[in-house]
Amino acid sequence: MATEQTLSIVKPSAVAANHIGGILHKLEQVGLKIIAAKMIHLTLEQAEEFYGVHRERPFFPELIDLMVSGPILVQVLEGEDAVKVNRDVMGATDPTEAAPETIRAIYGKNISENAVHGSDAPETAAREIAFFFDQNTIFPR
Ligand code: CDP
Ligand code: MG
């Protein structure tokens, strides 16, 4: 295992439902450190670029609609094996299939409004972190 960084997003539905604190608490409880964070409202262009890998998928239009529907809280998380640790505490994409006590099981409404985004691999994490944060706004510790 190595110290890694990963990107996490509290999606618009969870921000609107007042779940920022609950979600960040779950992340900190599993030992992830929040080393950068900001609230932003994605433009259509930003959302389409960020989720570009899903452009041809049937759920893409709805995904983009939801991601631009309100502000999001974007964070960089750091810790041992952070990519996997975050994916584990997030739970499965579909909240009905997410393990009990995972973020998506607790805070997800359905498969599209599933509370959080998390990078799926270290390489993806590096790209996604650079998409949102200048290096001098990240505070490893
Ligand atoms: O977010 P995660 O990596 O778990 O799933 P993904 O397969 O990378 O899909 C990205 C996002 O698209 C999901 O988090 C959902 O918000 C949405 N999605 C959806 O609405 N319907 C699906 N069948 C699959 C994904
Ligand atoms: Mg994904």
PDB file of C-alpha atoms and ligand atoms in Angstrom:
ATOM      1  CA  MET A   1       0.000   0.000   0.000  1.00  0.00           C
ATOM      2  CA  ALA A   2       1.059   3.555  -0.599  1.00  0.00           C
ATOM      3  CA  THR A   3      -0.173   6.992   0.305  1.00  0.00           C
ATOM      4  CA  GLU A   4      -2.501   8.090  -2.477  1.00  0.00           C
ATOM      5  CA  GLN A   5      -4.728  11.002  -3.343  1.00  0.00           C
ATOM      6  CA  THR A   6      -8.206  10.676  -4.815  1.00  0.00           C
ATOM      7  CA  LEU A   7     -10.981  13.021  -5.921  1.00  0.00           C
ATOM      8  CA  SER A   8     -14.343  13.075  -4.156  1.00  0.00           C
ATOM      9  CA  ILE A   9     -17.447  15.056  -5.064  1.00  0.00           C
ATOM     10  CA  VAL A  10     -20.573  15.609  -2.981  1.00  0.00           C
ATOM     11  CA  LYS A  11     -23.124  15.750  -5.800  1.00  0.00           C
ATOM     12  CA  PRO A  12     -25.835  18.444  -6.117  1.00  0.00           C
ATOM     13  CA  SER A  13     -28.625  16.255  -4.689  1.00  0.00           C
ATOM     14  CA  ALA A  14     -26.657  15.588  -1.499  1.00  0.00           C
ATOM     15  CA  VAL A  15     -25.608  19.231  -1.117  1.00  0.00           C
ATOM     16  CA  ALA A  16     -29.273  20.253  -1.520  1.00  0.00           C
ATOM     17  CA  ALA A  17     -30.346  17.671   1.079  1.00  0.00           C
ATOM     18  CA  ASN A  18     -27.904  19.098   3.675  1.00  0.00           C
ATOM     19  CA  HIS A  19     -25.671  16.012   3.714  1.00  0.00           C
ATOM     20  CA  ILE A  20     -22.227  17.588   3.265  1.00  0.00           C
ATOM     21  CA  GLY A  21     -21.324  17.202   6.920  1.00  0.00           C
ATOM     22  CA  GLY A  22     -22.558  13.630   7.197  1.00  0.00           C
ATOM     23  CA  ILE A  23     -20.632  12.586   4.098  1.00  0.00           C
ATOM     24  CA  LEU A  24     -17.364  14.285   5.083  1.00  0.00           C
ATOM     25  CA  HIS A  25     -17.692  12.699   8.527  1.00  0.00           C
ATOM     26  CA  LYS A  26     -17.900   9.229   6.943  1.00  0.00           C
ATOM     27  CA  LEU A  27     -14.751   9.980   4.909  1.00  0.00           C
ATOM     28  CA  GLU A  28     -12.818  11.162   7.965  1.00  0.00           C
ATOM     29  CA  GLN A  29     -14.060   8.201  10.030  1.00  0.00           C
ATOM     30  CA  VAL A  30     -12.286   5.777   7.663  1.00  0.00           C
ATOM     31  CA  GLY A  31      -9.057   7.747   7.974  1.00  0.00           C
ATOM     32  CA  LEU A  32      -9.151   9.780   4.775  1.00  0.00           C
ATOM     33  CA  LYS A  33      -7.741  13.293   5.141  1.00  0.00           C
ATOM     34  CA  ILE A  34      -9.416  16.199   3.338  1.00  0.00           C
ATOM     35  CA  ILE A  35      -6.416  18.057   1.907  1.00  0.00           C
ATOM     36  CA  ALA A  36      -8.328  20.387  -0.451  1.00  0.00           C
ATOM     37  CA  ALA A  37     -11.990  21.370  -0.793  1.00  0.00           C
ATOM     38  CA  LYS A  38     -14.171  23.900  -2.597  1.00  0.00           C
ATOM     39  CA  MET A  39     -17.786  24.481  -3.536  1.00  0.00           C
ATOM     40  CA  ILE A  40     -18.446  25.192  -7.199  1.00  0.00           C
ATOM     41  CA  HIS A  41     -21.331  25.086  -9.669  1.00  0.00           C
ATOM     42  CA  LEU A  42     -20.232  23.186 -12.779  1.00  0.00           C
ATOM     43  CA  THR A  43     -20.906  24.612 -16.215  1.00  0.00           C
ATOM     44  CA  LEU A  44     -22.372  22.313 -18.859  1.00  0.00           C
ATOM     45  CA  GLU A  45     -18.984  22.260 -20.602  1.00  0.00           C
ATOM     46  CA  GLN A  46     -17.132  21.325 -17.413  1.00  0.00           C
ATOM     47  CA  ALA A  47     -19.591  18.536 -16.568  1.00  0.00           C
ATOM     48  CA  GLU A  48     -19.407  17.080 -20.083  1.00  0.00           C
ATOM     49  CA  GLU A  49     -15.606  17.144 -20.023  1.00  0.00           C
ATOM     50  CA  PHE A  50     -15.340  15.675 -16.523  1.00  0.00           C
ATOM     51  CA  TYR A  51     -17.671  12.777 -17.384  1.00  0.00           C
ATOM     52  CA  GLY A  52     -16.431  12.509 -20.991  1.00  0.00           C
ATOM     53  CA  VAL A  53     -15.685   8.783 -20.598  1.00  0.00           C
ATOM     54  CA  HIS A  54     -19.460   8.196 -20.285  1.00  0.00           C
ATOM     55  CA  ARG A  55     -20.436  10.319 -23.316  1.00  0.00           C
ATOM     56  CA  GLU A  56     -21.916   7.397 -25.285  1.00  0.00           C
ATOM     57  CA  ARG A  57     -23.784   5.845 -22.350  1.00  0.00           C
ATOM     58  CA  PRO A  58     -27.601   6.082 -22.204  1.00  0.00           C
ATOM     59  CA  PHE A  59     -27.511   7.755 -18.782  1.00  0.00           C
ATOM     60  CA  PHE A  60     -25.139  10.537 -19.918  1.00  0.00           C
ATOM     61  CA  PRO A  61     -27.744  13.291 -20.560  1.00  0.00           C
ATOM     62  CA  GLU A  62     -29.407  12.743 -17.178  1.00  0.00           C
ATOM     63  CA  LEU A  63     -26.027  12.552 -15.429  1.00  0.00           C
ATOM     64  CA  ILE A  64     -24.986  15.896 -16.901  1.00  0.00           C
ATOM     65  CA  ASP A  65     -28.366  17.505 -16.092  1.00  0.00           C
ATOM     66  CA  LEU A  66     -28.042  16.424 -12.462  1.00  0.00           C
ATOM     67  CA  MET A  67     -24.395  17.461 -12.114  1.00  0.00           C
ATOM     68  CA  VAL A  68     -25.161  21.024 -13.252  1.00  0.00           C
ATOM     69  CA  SER A  69     -28.407  21.283 -11.246  1.00  0.00           C
ATOM     70  CA  GLY A  70     -26.735  22.918  -8.241  1.00  0.00           C
ATOM     71  CA  PRO A  71     -23.450  23.446  -6.411  1.00  0.00           C
ATOM     72  CA  ILE A  72     -21.116  20.580  -5.578  1.00  0.00           C
ATOM     73  CA  LEU A  73     -18.430  20.162  -2.927  1.00  0.00           C
ATOM     74  CA  VAL A  74     -15.213  18.909  -4.532  1.00  0.00           C
ATOM     75  CA  GLN A  75     -12.450  17.498  -2.340  1.00  0.00           C
ATOM     76  CA  VAL A  76      -9.035  15.899  -2.590  1.00  0.00           C
ATOM     77  CA  LEU A  77      -8.661  13.021  -0.126  1.00  0.00           C
ATOM     78  CA  GLU A  78      -5.351  11.570   1.014  1.00  0.00           C
ATOM     79  CA  GLY A  79      -4.446   8.368   2.799  1.00  0.00           C
ATOM     80  CA  GLU A  80      -3.086   4.840   2.522  1.00  0.00           C
ATOM     81  CA  ASP A  81      -4.778   3.181  -0.468  1.00  0.00           C
ATOM     82  CA  ALA A  82      -7.080   6.229  -0.662  1.00  0.00           C
ATOM     83  CA  VAL A  83      -8.685   5.362  -4.007  1.00  0.00           C
ATOM     84  CA  LYS A  84      -9.941   1.983  -2.781  1.00  0.00           C
ATOM     85  CA  VAL A  85     -10.692   3.132   0.762  1.00  0.00           C
ATOM     86  CA  ASN A  86     -12.906   5.889  -0.684  1.00  0.00           C
ATOM     87  CA  ARG A  87     -14.630   3.530  -3.154  1.00  0.00           C
ATOM     88  CA  ASP A  88     -15.319   1.116  -0.298  1.00  0.00           C
ATOM     89  CA  VAL A  89     -16.884   3.731   1.980  1.00  0.00           C
ATOM     90  CA  MET A  90     -18.871   5.152  -0.980  1.00  0.00           C
ATOM     91  CA  GLY A  91     -20.541   1.812  -1.703  1.00  0.00           C
ATOM     92  CA  ALA A  92     -21.901   0.484  -4.999  1.00  0.00           C
ATOM     93  CA  THR A  93     -23.092   2.863  -7.730  1.00  0.00           C
ATOM     94  CA  ASP A  94     -26.709   1.797  -7.132  1.00  0.00           C
ATOM     95  CA  PRO A  95     -27.649   2.697  -3.536  1.00  0.00           C
ATOM     96  CA  THR A  96     -29.995  -0.316  -3.378  1.00  0.00           C
ATOM     97  CA  GLU A  97     -26.918  -2.534  -3.922  1.00  0.00           C
ATOM     98  CA  ALA A  98     -24.573  -0.561  -1.647  1.00  0.00           C
ATOM     99  CA  ALA A  99     -23.411  -2.252   1.548  1.00  0.00           C
ATOM    100  CA  PRO A 100     -25.059  -1.067   4.773  1.00  0.00           C
ATOM    101  CA  GLU A 101     -23.451   2.003   6.366  1.00  0.00           C
ATOM    102  CA  THR A 102     -21.790   3.097   3.116  1.00  0.00           C
ATOM    103  CA  ILE A 103     -22.307   6.693   1.979  1.00  0.00           C
ATOM    104  CA  ARG A 104     -24.496   5.713  -0.948  1.00  0.00           C
ATOM    105  CA  ALA A 105     -26.599   3.360   1.187  1.00  0.00           C
ATOM    106  CA  ILE A 106     -27.234   6.153   3.696  1.00  0.00           C
ATOM    107  CA  TYR A 107     -27.395   9.257   1.488  1.00  0.00           C
ATOM    108  CA  GLY A 108     -28.082   8.007  -2.072  1.00  0.00           C
ATOM    109  CA  LYS A 109     -31.601   8.522  -3.450  1.00  0.00           C
ATOM    110  CA  ASN A 110     -31.274   6.297  -6.546  1.00  0.00           C
ATOM    111  CA  ILE A 111     -28.654   5.166  -9.086  1.00  0.00           C
ATOM    112  CA  SER A 112     -28.358   8.603 -10.694  1.00  0.00           C
ATOM    113  CA  GLU A 113     -28.640  10.698  -7.512  1.00  0.00           C
ATOM    114  CA  ASN A 114     -26.193   8.552  -5.574  1.00  0.00           C
ATOM    115  CA  ALA A 115     -24.703  11.285  -3.359  1.00  0.00           C
ATOM    116  CA  VAL A 116     -21.024  11.095  -4.304  1.00  0.00           C
ATOM    117  CA  HIS A 117     -18.424  10.700  -7.015  1.00  0.00           C
ATOM    118  CA  GLY A 118     -15.065   9.031  -6.344  1.00  0.00           C
ATOM    119  CA  SER A 119     -12.119   8.377  -8.670  1.00  0.00           C
ATOM    120  CA  ASP A 120     -11.913   4.742  -9.797  1.00  0.00           C
ATOM    121  CA  ALA A 121      -8.101   4.362 -10.102  1.00  0.00           C
ATOM    122  CA  PRO A 122      -4.920   6.287  -9.217  1.00  0.00           C
ATOM    123  CA  GLU A 123      -4.451   7.398 -12.846  1.00  0.00           C
ATOM    124  CA  THR A 124      -8.037   8.696 -13.028  1.00  0.00           C
ATOM    125  CA  ALA A 125      -7.559  10.395  -9.672  1.00  0.00           C
ATOM    126  CA  ALA A 126      -4.526  12.330 -10.927  1.00  0.00           C
ATOM    127  CA  ARG A 127      -6.471  13.560 -13.955  1.00  0.00           C
ATOM    128  CA  GLU A 128      -9.572  14.444 -11.937  1.00  0.00           C
ATOM    129  CA  ILE A 129      -7.598  16.281  -9.226  1.00  0.00           C
ATOM    130  CA  ALA A 130      -5.794  18.349 -11.856  1.00  0.00           C
ATOM    131  CA  PHE A 131      -9.167  19.113 -13.476  1.00  0.00           C
ATOM    132  CA  PHE A 132     -10.331  20.970 -10.333  1.00  0.00           C
ATOM    133  CA  PHE A 133      -7.294  22.017  -8.287  1.00  0.00           C
ATOM    134  CA  ASP A 134      -4.036  23.905  -8.822  1.00  0.00           C
ATOM    135  CA  GLN A 135      -1.214  22.124  -7.016  1.00  0.00           C
ATOM    136  CA  ASN A 136      -0.707  25.100  -4.676  1.00  0.00           C
ATOM    137  CA  THR A 137      -4.291  24.782  -3.365  1.00  0.00           C
ATOM    138  CA  ILE A 138      -3.735  21.201  -2.117  1.00  0.00           C
ATOM    139  CA  PHE A 139      -2.300  20.714   1.391  1.00  0.00           C
ATOM    140  CA  PRO A 140      -0.840  17.208   1.897  1.00  0.00           C
ATOM    141  CA  ARG A 141      -0.121  16.418   5.536  1.00  0.00           C
TER     142      ARG A 141
HETATM  143  O1  CDP B   1     -19.925   6.744  -9.872  1.00  0.00           O
HETATM  144  P1  CDP B   1     -19.455   5.338 -10.196  1.00  0.00           P
HETATM  145  O2  CDP B   1     -17.983   5.287 -10.553  1.00  0.00           O
HETATM  146  O3  CDP B   1     -19.817   4.350  -9.124  1.00  0.00           O
HETATM  147  O4  CDP B   1     -20.290   4.857 -11.472  1.00  0.00           O
HETATM  148  P2  CDP B   1     -20.011   5.072 -13.042  1.00  0.00           P
HETATM  149  O5  CDP B   1     -20.326   3.792 -13.726  1.00  0.00           O
HETATM  150  O6  CDP B   1     -18.658   5.657 -13.273  1.00  0.00           O
HETATM  151  O7  CDP B   1     -21.136   6.128 -13.467  1.00  0.00           O
HETATM  152  C1  CDP B   1     -20.971   7.499 -13.202  1.00  0.00           C
HETATM  153  C2  CDP B   1     -22.285   8.034 -12.674  1.00  0.00           C
HETATM  154  O8  CDP B   1     -23.275   7.938 -13.692  1.00  0.00           O
HETATM  155  C3  CDP B   1     -22.886   7.306 -11.490  1.00  0.00           C
HETATM  156  O9  CDP B   1     -22.330   7.684 -10.246  1.00  0.00           O
HETATM  157  C4  CDP B   1     -24.346   7.695 -11.601  1.00  0.00           C
HETATM  158  O10 CDP B   1     -24.557   9.010 -11.091  1.00  0.00           O
HETATM  159  C5  CDP B   1     -24.550   7.713 -13.104  1.00  0.00           C
HETATM  160  N1  CDP B   1     -25.130   6.446 -13.596  1.00  0.00           N
HETATM  161  C6  CDP B   1     -26.484   6.371 -13.840  1.00  0.00           C
HETATM  162  O11 CDP B   1     -27.203   7.361 -13.667  1.00  0.00           O
HETATM  163  N2  CDP B   1     -27.046   5.190 -14.297  1.00  0.00           N
HETATM  164  C7  CDP B   1     -26.282   4.118 -14.486  1.00  0.00           C
HETATM  165  N3  CDP B   1     -26.837   2.981 -14.940  1.00  0.00           N
HETATM  166  C8  CDP B   1     -24.912   4.157 -14.239  1.00  0.00           C
HETATM  167  C9  CDP B   1     -24.349   5.340 -13.788  1.00  0.00           C
HETATM  168 MG    MG B   2     -16.968   6.058 -12.160  1.00  0.00          MG
END
